[in-house]
CSV table of C-alpha atoms and ligand atoms in Angstrom, one decimal:
chain,number,residue,atom,x,y,z
P,29,UNK,CA,-1.6,27.0,-136.4
P,30,UNK,CA,1.0,24.7,-138.3
P,31,UNK,CA,2.6,23.5,-135.1
P,32,UNK,CA,-0.5,22.1,-133.8
P,33,UNK,CA,-1.2,20.2,-136.8
P,34,UNK,CA,2.3,18.9,-137.0
P,35,UNK,CA,2.0,17.5,-133.7
P,36,UNK,CA,-1.7,16.3,-134.6
P,37,UNK,CA,0.0,14.6,-137.5
P,38,UNK,CA,2.8,12.8,-135.2
P,39,UNK,CA,0.0,11.6,-132.6
P,40,UNK,CA,-2.0,10.3,-135.7
P,41,UNK,CA,1.2,8.4,-137.2
P,42,UNK,CA,0.2,5.4,-135.2
P,43,UNK,CA,-3.2,5.4,-135.6
P,44,UNK,CA,-2.8,4.9,-139.4
P,45,UNK,CA,-1.5,1.5,-138.6
P,46,UNK,CA,-5.1,-0.1,-137.4
P,47,UNK,CA,-7.0,-2.1,-139.6
P,48,UNK,CA,-7.3,-2.6,-143.2
P,49,UNK,CA,-10.8,-0.7,-143.1
P,50,UNK,CA,-9.8,2.6,-143.9
P,51,UNK,CA,-9.2,2.7,-147.8
P,52,UNK,CA,-10.1,5.5,-150.5
P,53,UNK,CA,-12.8,4.9,-152.9
P,54,UNK,CA,-12.0,3.0,-156.0
P,55,UNK,CA,-13.9,3.8,-159.2
P,56,UNK,CA,-15.5,0.7,-159.1
P,57,UNK,CA,-16.7,1.8,-155.4
P,58,UNK,CA,-17.6,5.1,-156.6
P,59,UNK,CA,-19.7,3.5,-159.1
P,60,UNK,CA,-21.6,1.3,-156.9
P,61,UNK,CA,-21.9,4.4,-154.4
P,62,UNK,CA,-23.8,5.9,-157.2
P,63,UNK,CA,-26.0,3.2,-157.8
P,64,UNK,CA,-26.9,2.7,-154.0
P,65,UNK,CA,-27.7,6.6,-153.8
P,66,UNK,CA,-30.7,6.0,-156.7
P,67,UNK,CA,-31.6,2.5,-154.6
P,68,UNK,CA,-30.3,2.5,-150.9
P,69,UNK,CA,-30.2,-1.1,-149.8
P,70,UNK,CA,-31.5,0.2,-146.5
P,71,UNK,CA,-34.8,1.1,-147.7
P,72,UNK,CA,-35.7,-2.4,-147.2
P,73,UNK,CA,-34.5,-2.2,-143.7
P,74,UNK,CA,-36.8,0.9,-142.9
P,75,UNK,CA,-39.8,-0.8,-144.2
P,76,UNK,CA,-39.1,-3.6,-142.0
P,77,UNK,CA,-38.8,-1.0,-139.2
P,78,UNK,CA,-42.0,0.3,-140.1
P,79,UNK,CA,-43.6,-3.1,-139.7
P,80,UNK,CA,-42.0,-3.6,-136.1
P,81,UNK,CA,-43.2,-0.3,-135.1
P,82,UNK,CA,-46.6,-1.4,-136.3
P,83,UNK,CA,-46.3,-4.7,-134.5
P,84,UNK,CA,-44.5,-3.1,-131.0
P,85,UNK,CA,-45.3,0.2,-130.6
P,86,UNK,CA,-48.8,0.7,-132.5
P,87,UNK,CA,-47.5,2.4,-135.7
P,88,UNK,CA,-46.9,6.0,-135.9
P,89,UNK,CA,-50.0,6.9,-134.1
P,90,UNK,CA,-48.7,4.6,-131.1
P,91,UNK,CA,-45.4,6.7,-130.8
P,92,UNK,CA,-47.2,10.0,-131.1
P,93,UNK,CA,-49.4,9.3,-128.1
P,94,UNK,CA,-46.7,7.9,-126.3
P,95,UNK,CA,-44.6,10.8,-126.9
P,96,UNK,CA,-48.1,13.5,-126.3
P,97,UNK,CA,-47.8,15.0,-129.3
P,98,UNK,CA,-50.6,14.6,-132.4
P,99,UNK,CA,-49.5,12.8,-135.8
P,100,UNK,CA,-49.3,15.9,-137.5
P,101,UNK,CA,-46.9,17.2,-135.0
P,102,UNK,CA,-44.5,14.0,-135.0
P,103,UNK,CA,-41.9,15.0,-137.6
P,104,UNK,CA,-41.1,18.2,-136.5
P,105,UNK,CA,-41.2,16.8,-132.9
P,106,UNK,CA,-38.9,13.9,-133.7
P,107,UNK,CA,-36.5,16.3,-135.6
P,108,UNK,CA,-35.6,17.4,-131.9
P,109,UNK,CA,-34.0,14.0,-130.9
P,110,UNK,CA,-32.5,13.3,-128.6
P,111,UNK,CA,-34.7,15.3,-126.1
P,112,UNK,CA,-35.5,15.1,-122.5
P,113,UNK,CA,-38.7,13.2,-121.9
P,114,UNK,CA,-40.4,14.0,-118.7
P,115,UNK,CA,-41.8,10.3,-117.8
P,116,UNK,CA,-38.5,9.1,-118.4
P,117,UNK,CA,-36.9,11.5,-116.4
P,118,UNK,CA,-33.8,11.8,-118.9
P,119,UNK,CA,-32.5,12.6,-122.2
P,120,UNK,CA,-33.0,10.1,-124.3
P,121,UNK,CA,-32.5,9.0,-128.1
P,122,UNK,CA,-35.3,7.9,-130.2
P,123,UNK,CA,-34.2,4.4,-129.5
P,124,UNK,CA,-34.7,4.4,-126.1
P,125,UNK,CA,-38.1,6.0,-126.5
P,126,UNK,CA,-39.3,2.7,-128.6
P,127,UNK,CA,-37.9,0.6,-125.8
P,128,UNK,CA,-40.0,2.3,-123.2
P,129,UNK,CA,-42.9,2.2,-125.5
P,130,UNK,CA,-42.4,-1.7,-125.9
P,131,UNK,CA,-42.4,-2.4,-122.4
P,132,UNK,CA,-45.1,-0.3,-121.8
P,133,UNK,CA,-46.8,-2.4,-124.4
P,134,UNK,CA,-46.0,-5.4,-122.6
P,135,UNK,CA,-43.2,-6.6,-124.8
P,136,UNK,CA,-39.4,-7.2,-124.2
P,137,UNK,CA,-37.5,-4.4,-125.7
P,138,UNK,CA,-35.1,-4.7,-128.3
P,139,UNK,CA,-31.7,-4.4,-127.2
P,140,UNK,CA,-30.5,-0.8,-128.5
P,141,UNK,CA,-27.5,-2.6,-130.7
P,142,UNK,CA,-29.9,-5.4,-132.1
P,143,UNK,CA,-30.8,-5.2,-136.0
P,144,UNK,CA,-34.4,-4.7,-135.1
P,145,UNK,CA,-33.7,-1.6,-132.9
P,146,UNK,CA,-31.7,-0.2,-136.0
P,147,UNK,CA,-34.4,-1.0,-138.3
P,148,UNK,CA,-37.1,0.3,-136.0
P,149,UNK,CA,-35.3,3.3,-134.9
P,150,UNK,CA,-34.2,4.3,-138.5
P,151,UNK,CA,-38.0,4.1,-139.7
P,152,UNK,CA,-39.1,6.2,-136.5
P,153,UNK,CA,-36.4,8.8,-137.7
P,154,UNK,CA,-37.5,8.8,-141.2
P,155,UNK,CA,-41.0,9.7,-140.3
P,156,UNK,CA,-38.7,13.5,-140.0
P,157,UNK,CA,-37.5,13.0,-143.5
P,158,UNK,CA,-36.9,16.8,-144.9
P,159,UNK,CA,-38.0,18.2,-141.7
P,160,UNK,CA,-35.1,20.4,-140.3
P,161,UNK,CA,-33.0,19.2,-137.2
P,162,UNK,CA,-34.3,21.4,-134.6
P,163,UNK,CA,-32.7,20.2,-131.6
P,164,UNK,CA,-32.8,22.8,-128.3
P,165,UNK,CA,-29.7,22.4,-126.6
P,166,UNK,CA,-31.2,24.9,-124.3
P,167,UNK,CA,-34.8,23.8,-123.8
P,168,UNK,CA,-34.0,22.8,-120.0
P,169,UNK,CA,-31.5,21.9,-117.5
P,170,UNK,CA,-31.1,18.5,-118.4
P,171,UNK,CA,-30.4,19.2,-122.0
P,172,UNK,CA,-27.8,21.9,-121.0
P,173,UNK,CA,-26.2,19.4,-119.0
P,174,UNK,CA,-26.4,16.9,-121.7
P,175,UNK,CA,-24.5,19.4,-124.0
P,176,UNK,CA,-21.7,20.4,-121.8
P,177,UNK,CA,-21.2,16.6,-121.2
P,178,UNK,CA,-21.0,15.7,-124.9
P,179,UNK,CA,-18.2,18.4,-125.6
P,180,UNK,CA,-16.6,17.2,-122.7
P,181,UNK,CA,-16.6,13.7,-124.1
P,182,UNK,CA,-16.0,15.0,-127.6
P,183,UNK,CA,-12.9,16.9,-126.7
P,184,UNK,CA,-11.5,15.0,-123.8
P,185,UNK,CA,-8.0,12.9,-125.1
P,186,UNK,CA,-8.1,9.3,-124.3
P,187,UNK,CA,-6.5,6.0,-124.7
P,188,UNK,CA,-3.0,4.9,-125.5
P,189,UNK,CA,-2.6,7.4,-128.5
P,190,UNK,CA,-4.4,10.3,-126.3
P,191,UNK,CA,-6.8,11.1,-129.0
P,192,UNK,CA,-10.1,12.8,-128.7
P,193,UNK,CA,-13.1,13.1,-131.2
P,194,UNK,CA,-12.0,16.3,-131.6
P,195,UNK,CA,-8.2,15.4,-132.8
P,196,UNK,CA,-9.8,14.2,-135.7
P,197,UNK,CA,-13.1,16.4,-136.3
P,198,UNK,CA,-11.9,19.7,-135.4
P,199,UNK,CA,-12.3,22.6,-137.9
P,200,UNK,CA,-8.6,22.7,-137.8
P,201,UNK,CA,-7.9,19.4,-139.2
P,202,UNK,CA,-11.2,18.6,-141.0
P,203,UNK,CA,-10.4,18.6,-145.1
P,204,UNK,CA,-7.3,17.0,-144.0
P,205,UNK,CA,-6.7,13.2,-144.8
P,206,UNK,CA,-6.1,10.2,-142.6
P,207,UNK,CA,-4.6,7.4,-144.4
P,208,UNK,CA,-6.3,8.2,-147.9
P,209,UNK,CA,-9.6,8.9,-146.0
P,210,UNK,CA,-10.6,12.4,-145.7
P,211,UNK,CA,-11.6,13.4,-142.2
P,212,UNK,CA,-15.2,14.6,-142.0
P,213,UNK,CA,-16.7,18.0,-140.7
P,214,UNK,CA,-19.9,16.2,-138.8
P,215,UNK,CA,-21.7,19.4,-138.9
P,216,UNK,CA,-21.1,20.1,-143.1
P,217,UNK,CA,-23.7,20.0,-145.4
P,218,UNK,CA,-21.7,17.5,-147.4
P,219,UNK,CA,-21.9,15.0,-143.9
P,220,UNK,CA,-24.6,16.3,-141.8
P,221,UNK,CA,-23.9,13.4,-139.6
P,222,UNK,CA,-26.9,14.2,-137.2
P,223,UNK,CA,-29.5,14.6,-140.1
P,224,UNK,CA,-28.1,11.3,-142.2
P,225,UNK,CA,-27.7,8.5,-139.7
P,226,UNK,CA,-29.1,5.7,-139.2
P,227,UNK,CA,-27.4,5.0,-142.3
P,228,UNK,CA,-26.3,1.9,-144.7
P,229,UNK,CA,-22.6,1.5,-144.2
P,230,UNK,CA,-21.1,0.0,-147.3
P,231,UNK,CA,-18.4,-1.2,-145.7
P,232,UNK,CA,-20.1,-3.1,-143.0
P,233,UNK,CA,-23.2,-3.9,-145.6
P,234,UNK,CA,-25.6,-3.0,-142.7
P,235,UNK,CA,-27.6,-0.2,-141.5
P,236,UNK,CA,-26.1,1.7,-138.3
P,237,UNK,CA,-26.9,4.3,-135.8
P,238,UNK,CA,-25.3,7.4,-134.9
P,239,UNK,CA,-24.2,6.0,-131.7
P,240,UNK,CA,-23.0,3.0,-133.7
P,241,UNK,CA,-21.0,4.7,-135.6
P,242,UNK,CA,-19.3,6.8,-132.6
P,243,UNK,CA,-18.0,3.2,-131.4
P,244,UNK,CA,-16.5,2.1,-134.7
P,245,UNK,CA,-14.5,5.5,-134.2
P,246,UNK,CA,-13.7,4.6,-130.5
P,247,UNK,CA,-12.2,1.2,-131.8
P,248,UNK,CA,-10.2,2.5,-134.4
P,249,UNK,CA,-8.8,5.6,-132.5
P,250,UNK,CA,-8.1,3.0,-129.2
P,251,UNK,CA,-10.6,4.8,-127.1
P,252,UNK,CA,-12.6,2.6,-124.6
P,253,UNK,CA,-15.8,2.2,-126.2
P,254,UNK,CA,-18.7,3.8,-124.6
P,255,UNK,CA,-22.0,1.7,-124.2
P,256,UNK,CA,-25.0,2.8,-126.2
P,257,UNK,CA,-27.9,4.4,-124.7
P,258,UNK,CA,-25.4,5.4,-121.6
P,259,UNK,CA,-25.3,9.2,-120.5
P,260,UNK,CA,-22.4,10.1,-122.0
P,261,UNK,CA,-23.3,8.5,-125.4
P,262,UNK,CA,-26.8,10.0,-125.5
P,263,UNK,CA,-24.6,13.3,-124.5
P,264,UNK,CA,-22.3,12.9,-127.5
P,265,UNK,CA,-25.2,12.2,-130.0
P,266,UNK,CA,-26.8,15.4,-128.5
P,267,UNK,CA,-23.6,17.4,-129.2
P,268,UNK,CA,-23.1,16.0,-132.6
P,269,UNK,CA,-26.7,16.2,-133.9
P,270,UNK,CA,-26.7,20.1,-132.7
P,271,UNK,CA,-24.0,20.6,-135.3
P,272,UNK,CA,-26.2,19.6,-138.0
P,273,UNK,CA,-28.9,22.0,-136.7
P,274,UNK,CA,-31.5,23.4,-139.1
P,275,UNK,CA,-29.8,20.7,-142.2
P,276,UNK,CA,-32.5,18.3,-143.6
P,277,UNK,CA,-33.1,15.2,-142.3
P,278,UNK,CA,-32.5,12.3,-144.7
P,279,UNK,CA,-32.9,8.8,-143.6
P,280,UNK,CA,-31.5,6.3,-144.5
P,281,UNK,CA,-28.6,8.0,-144.8
P,282,UNK,CA,-25.6,6.5,-147.3
P,283,UNK,CA,-22.2,6.2,-146.2
P,284,UNK,CA,-18.7,4.7,-147.2
S,18,HEC,C1,-8.1,9.0,-135.5
S,18,HEC,C2,-9.1,9.8,-136.0
S,18,HEC,C3,-10.7,10.1,-135.8
S,18,HEC,C4,-10.9,9.7,-134.3
S,18,HEC,C5,-10.0,10.0,-133.2
S,18,HEC,C6,-12.4,9.9,-134.2
S,18,HEC,N1,-12.8,9.7,-135.6
S,18,HEC,FE1,-14.6,9.9,-136.2
S,18,HEC,N2,-13.9,9.5,-138.1
S,18,HEC,C7,-12.5,9.3,-138.4
S,18,HEC,C8,-12.6,9.2,-140.1
S,18,HEC,C9,-11.0,9.3,-140.9
S,18,HEC,C10,-13.9,9.3,-140.4
S,18,HEC,C11,-14.5,8.6,-141.9
S,18,HEC,C12,-13.8,7.2,-142.4
S,18,HEC,C13,-15.0,7.0,-143.5
S,18,HEC,O1,-15.3,7.8,-144.6
S,18,HEC,O2,-15.5,5.7,-143.4
S,18,HEC,C14,-14.8,9.3,-139.3
S,18,HEC,C15,-16.4,9.4,-139.4
S,18,HEC,C16,-16.7,9.6,-138.0
S,18,HEC,C17,-18.3,9.8,-138.4
S,18,HEC,C18,-19.3,9.8,-139.4
S,18,HEC,C19,-19.5,10.5,-140.4
S,18,HEC,C20,-20.6,10.4,-141.7
S,18,HEC,O3,-21.7,10.9,-141.3
S,18,HEC,O4,-20.0,9.5,-142.4
S,18,HEC,C21,-18.6,10.0,-137.1
S,18,HEC,C22,-20.3,10.5,-136.9
S,18,HEC,C23,-17.8,10.2,-136.3
S,18,HEC,N3,-16.8,9.9,-136.9
S,18,HEC,C24,-17.8,10.5,-134.8
S,18,HEC,C25,-16.5,10.4,-134.0
S,18,HEC,C26,-16.5,10.7,-132.5
S,18,HEC,C27,-18.0,11.0,-131.6
S,18,HEC,C28,-15.4,10.5,-132.2
S,18,HEC,C29,-14.9,10.4,-130.8
S,18,HEC,C30,-15.4,9.3,-130.1
S,18,HEC,C31,-14.3,10.2,-133.3
S,18,HEC,N4,-15.4,10.1,-134.7
S,18,HEC,C32,-13.2,9.9,-133.3
S,18,HEC,C33,-11.6,9.4,-137.9
S,18,HEC,C34,-11.6,9.8,-136.6
């Protein structure tokens, strides 16, 4: 165990040199964080996402209809994403459902990486606020396969430094500190990434999705960046969301 940590530590030393983005929270940052918790700057983006959903997707009712559930069932249903959606023939994130719904309504879908899509998908997920994450990775063959692929992507070492997501986010190393930044346990109550993204990222001053956050780590750790919405990326979202199972959804999250 100790040997393993030393090997990891030396693998990480090179990484520590990247970018100026990793810094601990100063007292001033901490005060700002406390203030933002009271009044999340992303609340206004969620509101704009609500308006976009009305305009392009027929609002909550349009989304429920597209998903084949009643409006009452919608929150719990949303708490189970990513899901295998029969009419799309694949496991998809909520953002891809919104794209399909926009297309069905005769609109050009927002790009997955657009701020409009971040706002709209954040609003859509917030419909499930206070529900518990109820993703079922054994629901069908497609979900089983997505979970297995997600685990593979999470644990496979890649890039010049030979790091995987697991190198920094495994139970062995969480609680350790990387250049003064604690390594988060993605499934913990304190972090519960699957239940708190989309989130407002203070260091980026913007609302980001979980998949976009994955890309941030890929960039920092010099892993080739996987495109949003690709089977590997959705699989990674399935795998990470499973870790937050039964944790309460609270959108928009607020992150450093
Ligand atoms: C070199 C170490 C390292 C690697 C490799 C790494 N991460 Fe991270 N990750 C971190 C650190 C450090 C943070 C916290 C940064 C902060 O607080 O801003 C973080 C934060 C995150 C978060 C946000 C957690 C939250 O809710 O605040 C997610 C999600 C995440 N990583 C997923 C991944 C995935 C998926 C991979 C693999 C593609 C990965 N990480 C690879 C170090 C790493």
